[in-house]
Structure formats: structure tokens, C-alpha cells
XYZ file of C-alpha atoms in Angstrom:
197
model
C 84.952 11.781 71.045
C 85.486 10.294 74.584
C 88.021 7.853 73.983
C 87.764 6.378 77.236
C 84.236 4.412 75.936
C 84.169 0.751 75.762
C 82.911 0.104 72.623
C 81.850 -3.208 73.146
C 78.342 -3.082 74.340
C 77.534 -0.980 70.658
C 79.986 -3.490 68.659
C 77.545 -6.137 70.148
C 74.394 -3.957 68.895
C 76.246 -3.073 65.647
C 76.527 -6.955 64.645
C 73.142 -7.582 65.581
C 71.820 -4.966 63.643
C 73.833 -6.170 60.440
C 72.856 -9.655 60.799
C 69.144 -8.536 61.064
C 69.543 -6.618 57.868
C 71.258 -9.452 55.946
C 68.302 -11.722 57.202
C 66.175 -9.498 55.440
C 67.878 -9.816 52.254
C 66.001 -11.775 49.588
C 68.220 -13.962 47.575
C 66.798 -12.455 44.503
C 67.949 -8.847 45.626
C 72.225 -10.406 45.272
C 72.727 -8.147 42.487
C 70.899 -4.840 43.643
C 73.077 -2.003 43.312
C 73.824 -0.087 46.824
C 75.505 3.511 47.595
C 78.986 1.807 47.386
C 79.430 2.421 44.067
C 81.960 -0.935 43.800
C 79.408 -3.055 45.766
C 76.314 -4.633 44.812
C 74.675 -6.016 47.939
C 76.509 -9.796 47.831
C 79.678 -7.852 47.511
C 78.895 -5.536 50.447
C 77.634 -8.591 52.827
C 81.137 -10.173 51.380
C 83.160 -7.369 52.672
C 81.378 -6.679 55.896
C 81.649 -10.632 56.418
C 85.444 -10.248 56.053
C 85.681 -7.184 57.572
C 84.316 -8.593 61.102
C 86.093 -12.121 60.494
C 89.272 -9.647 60.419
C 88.347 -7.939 63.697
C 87.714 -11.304 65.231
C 90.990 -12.678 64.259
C 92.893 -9.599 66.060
C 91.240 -9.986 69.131
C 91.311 -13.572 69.246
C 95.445 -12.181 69.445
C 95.870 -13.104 65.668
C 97.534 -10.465 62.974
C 96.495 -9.135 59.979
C 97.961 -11.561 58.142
C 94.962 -13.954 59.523
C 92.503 -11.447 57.908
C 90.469 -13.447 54.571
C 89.474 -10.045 52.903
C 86.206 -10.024 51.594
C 84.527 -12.987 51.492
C 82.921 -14.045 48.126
C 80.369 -16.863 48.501
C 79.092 -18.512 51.889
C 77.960 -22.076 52.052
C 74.532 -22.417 50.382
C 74.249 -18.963 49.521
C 73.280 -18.748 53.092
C 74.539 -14.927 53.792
C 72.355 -14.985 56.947
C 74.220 -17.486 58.756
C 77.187 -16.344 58.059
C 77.150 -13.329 59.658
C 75.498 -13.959 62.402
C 78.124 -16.635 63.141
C 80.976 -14.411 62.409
C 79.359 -11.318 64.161
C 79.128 -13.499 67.258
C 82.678 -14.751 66.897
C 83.483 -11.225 67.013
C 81.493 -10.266 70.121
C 82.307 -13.128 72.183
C 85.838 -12.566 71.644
C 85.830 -9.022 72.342
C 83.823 -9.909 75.492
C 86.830 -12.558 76.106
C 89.210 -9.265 76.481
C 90.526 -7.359 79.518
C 89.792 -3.541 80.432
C 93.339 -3.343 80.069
C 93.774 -5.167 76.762
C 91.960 -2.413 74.923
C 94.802 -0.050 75.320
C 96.872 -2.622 74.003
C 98.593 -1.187 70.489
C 96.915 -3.834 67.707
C 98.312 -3.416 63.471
C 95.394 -3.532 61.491
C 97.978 -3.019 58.400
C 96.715 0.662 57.828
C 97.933 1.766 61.094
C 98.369 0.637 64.589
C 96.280 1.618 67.479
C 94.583 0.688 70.870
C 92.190 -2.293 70.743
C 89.112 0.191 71.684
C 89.862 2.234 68.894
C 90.091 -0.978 66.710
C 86.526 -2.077 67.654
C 85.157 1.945 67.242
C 86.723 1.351 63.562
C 84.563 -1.847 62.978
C 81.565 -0.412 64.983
C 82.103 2.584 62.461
C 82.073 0.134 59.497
C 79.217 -1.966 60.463
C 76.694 1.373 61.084
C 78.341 2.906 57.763
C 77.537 -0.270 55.540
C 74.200 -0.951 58.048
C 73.191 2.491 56.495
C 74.203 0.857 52.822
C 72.224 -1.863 53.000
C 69.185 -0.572 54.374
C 69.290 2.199 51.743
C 69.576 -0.826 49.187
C 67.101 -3.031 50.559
C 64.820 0.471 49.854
C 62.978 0.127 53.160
C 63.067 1.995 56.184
C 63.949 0.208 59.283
C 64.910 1.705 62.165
C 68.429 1.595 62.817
C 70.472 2.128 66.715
C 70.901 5.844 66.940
C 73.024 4.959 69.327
C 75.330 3.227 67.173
C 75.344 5.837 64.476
C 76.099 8.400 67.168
C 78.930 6.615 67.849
C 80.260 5.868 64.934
C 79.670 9.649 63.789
C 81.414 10.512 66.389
C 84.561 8.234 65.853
C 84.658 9.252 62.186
C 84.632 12.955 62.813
C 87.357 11.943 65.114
C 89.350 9.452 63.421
C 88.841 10.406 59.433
C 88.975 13.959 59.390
C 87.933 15.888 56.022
C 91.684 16.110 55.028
C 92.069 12.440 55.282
C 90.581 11.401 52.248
C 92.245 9.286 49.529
C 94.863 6.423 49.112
C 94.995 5.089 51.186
C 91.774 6.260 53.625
C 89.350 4.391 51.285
C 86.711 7.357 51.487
C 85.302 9.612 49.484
C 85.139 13.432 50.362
C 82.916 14.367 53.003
C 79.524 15.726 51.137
C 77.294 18.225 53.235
C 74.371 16.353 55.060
C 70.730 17.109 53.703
C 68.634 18.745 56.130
C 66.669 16.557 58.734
C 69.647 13.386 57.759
C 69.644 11.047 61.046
C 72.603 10.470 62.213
C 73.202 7.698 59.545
C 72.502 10.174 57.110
C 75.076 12.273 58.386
C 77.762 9.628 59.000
C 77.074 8.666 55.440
C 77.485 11.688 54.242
C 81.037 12.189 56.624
C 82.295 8.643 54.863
C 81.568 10.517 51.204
C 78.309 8.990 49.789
C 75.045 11.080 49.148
C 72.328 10.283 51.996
C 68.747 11.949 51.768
C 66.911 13.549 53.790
C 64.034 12.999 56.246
């Protein structure tokens, strides 16, 4: 992986993408089961919600200790707002930061790194639990390749095969089905069983 990419033009893609996919969530569909075997799809919105509220907080300058975990009920049930406000939040401040301020060392309590690796993490998350939710949802959309190239990319990278377990919070990497998009096969990198074309 080039580390010398600015992830913030596919962080800005990868929280549009999840706030278009929680739009399409019915509120009857709460409860559905999805790929994360310890999220049903409120859970998952809860702790993608959190997730990018956490990454917002750090490069607003905060610390971890400013981080809400996952989120467990919105105002009115209203999932769609939510994110979209927090996955703005989390653009505009990443926007708000210097070329130089991404090699800045940030703690994200699991380890410390540069801020550009900090956003590939949460452009990593966001495509991983974009490919959750659509599986969920049982539809098809289309979904950024771009993004998912990325993020395949910064897993292979960043969470290699022997890094599974406490406390990497992913399964073992499962071989890809033939014709798996690049979803697919980052799915299958963070431990969960994706289909094929």
C-alpha cells in the first residue's frame, strides 16, 4: 500500500456511501441479522455511528478518551440523520487538517500512528461494515470500488493474517469465492464469509 495517499477524498466517499445505505434502512429491518455475528443492523449503524464520532473527535485534536463507543439509540429512531451528521463532522474536520498534520502520531487506544493511517483505519471500517449492511439489507447496490480497493489494500497492509485475535477484533482471514468484488474480498480478509458473483 502507498502510504503516501491522502485518504481523505475516499473517507469523504466512504461516509457518503454509509449514510446512503443507512437511508435505505427500513425501520422495520432494526433487528435483521447481518454478517457480524454480534450485530444486528441497529447495533452495526450504532457502532459505525460511534466509530466515526471517535475519528471525528481525534481530528478535531481530542483523545480517545472523547470517543462514546457505540452508540445505542439516536433521537427519534432517526439512524439516517445521524450519520450523515456525524459522517460530515468527520469529513469537514479532516478537511480542517494540514498535509503535515497527517504524519502527526494520533493514540487511538489500540495503537498509535500517523493521522493518514488513522483515517485509512476508519475508511477500512466504513467499506468493511458498508459491505455488512448491504449484504443485510439483501440488495445489491453498487458500492465505490474505489473505496474497497483501498481499504483492501490497507487491511492486507495493516492486519496481516497473523494478526488475528485479542485484541485485533477479527476473525481469520477465509479464502475469497471466485468472482468476490473487492468487498467480497476485503470481507473475506476481515474474517466473514462473502459470496460470490
Amino acid at each position: 500500500m502507498d502510504t503516501t495517499i491522502d485518504p481523505r477524498p475516499l473517507l469523504e466517499r466512504a461516509t457518503g456511501q454509509f449514510a446512503a445505505l443507512v437511508a435505505a434502512v427500513e425501520p422495520g429491518r432494526l433487528d435483521a441479522r447481518t454478517p457480524c455475528p454480534e450485530f444486528d443492523i441497529r447495533a452495526l449503524m450504532g457502532h459505525v455511528l460511534g466509530n466515526t464520532l471517535a475519528y471525528a473527535y481525534i481530528a478535531e485534536g481530542g483523545t480517545i478518551a472523547d470517543e462514546p463507543g457505540d452508540v445505542k439509540e439516536v433521537p427519534g429512531d432517526d439512524w439516517a440523520v445521524a450519520y450523515a451528521a456525524a459522517g460530515e463532522r468527520l469529513v469537514a474536520a479532516s478537511r480542517a487538517l494540514t498535509d503535515g498534520a497527517l504524519d502527526h502520531l494520533v493514540d487511538l487506544g489500540f495503537a498509535k500512528m500517523p493521522m493518514r493511517a488513522a483515517l485509512g483505519a476508519i475508511v477500512m471500517e466504513l467499506a468493511a461494515h458498508a459491505w455488512d449492511l448491504r449484504e443485510a439489507l439483501g440488495d445489491s447496490p453498487e458500492l465505490d470500488s474505489a473505496v474497497a480497493d483501498y481499504a483492501l489494500a490497507y487491511a492486507r497492509e495493516m492486519l496481516p493474517p497473523e494478526r488475528r485475535g485479542a485484541p485485533v477484533p477479527f476473525a481469520p482471514v477465509r479464502p475469497a469465492p471466485e468472482g468476490a468484488d473487492a468487498y467480497g474480498r476485503l470481507a473475506a480478509w476481515l474474517g466473514r464469509e462473502a459470496r460470490g458473483a
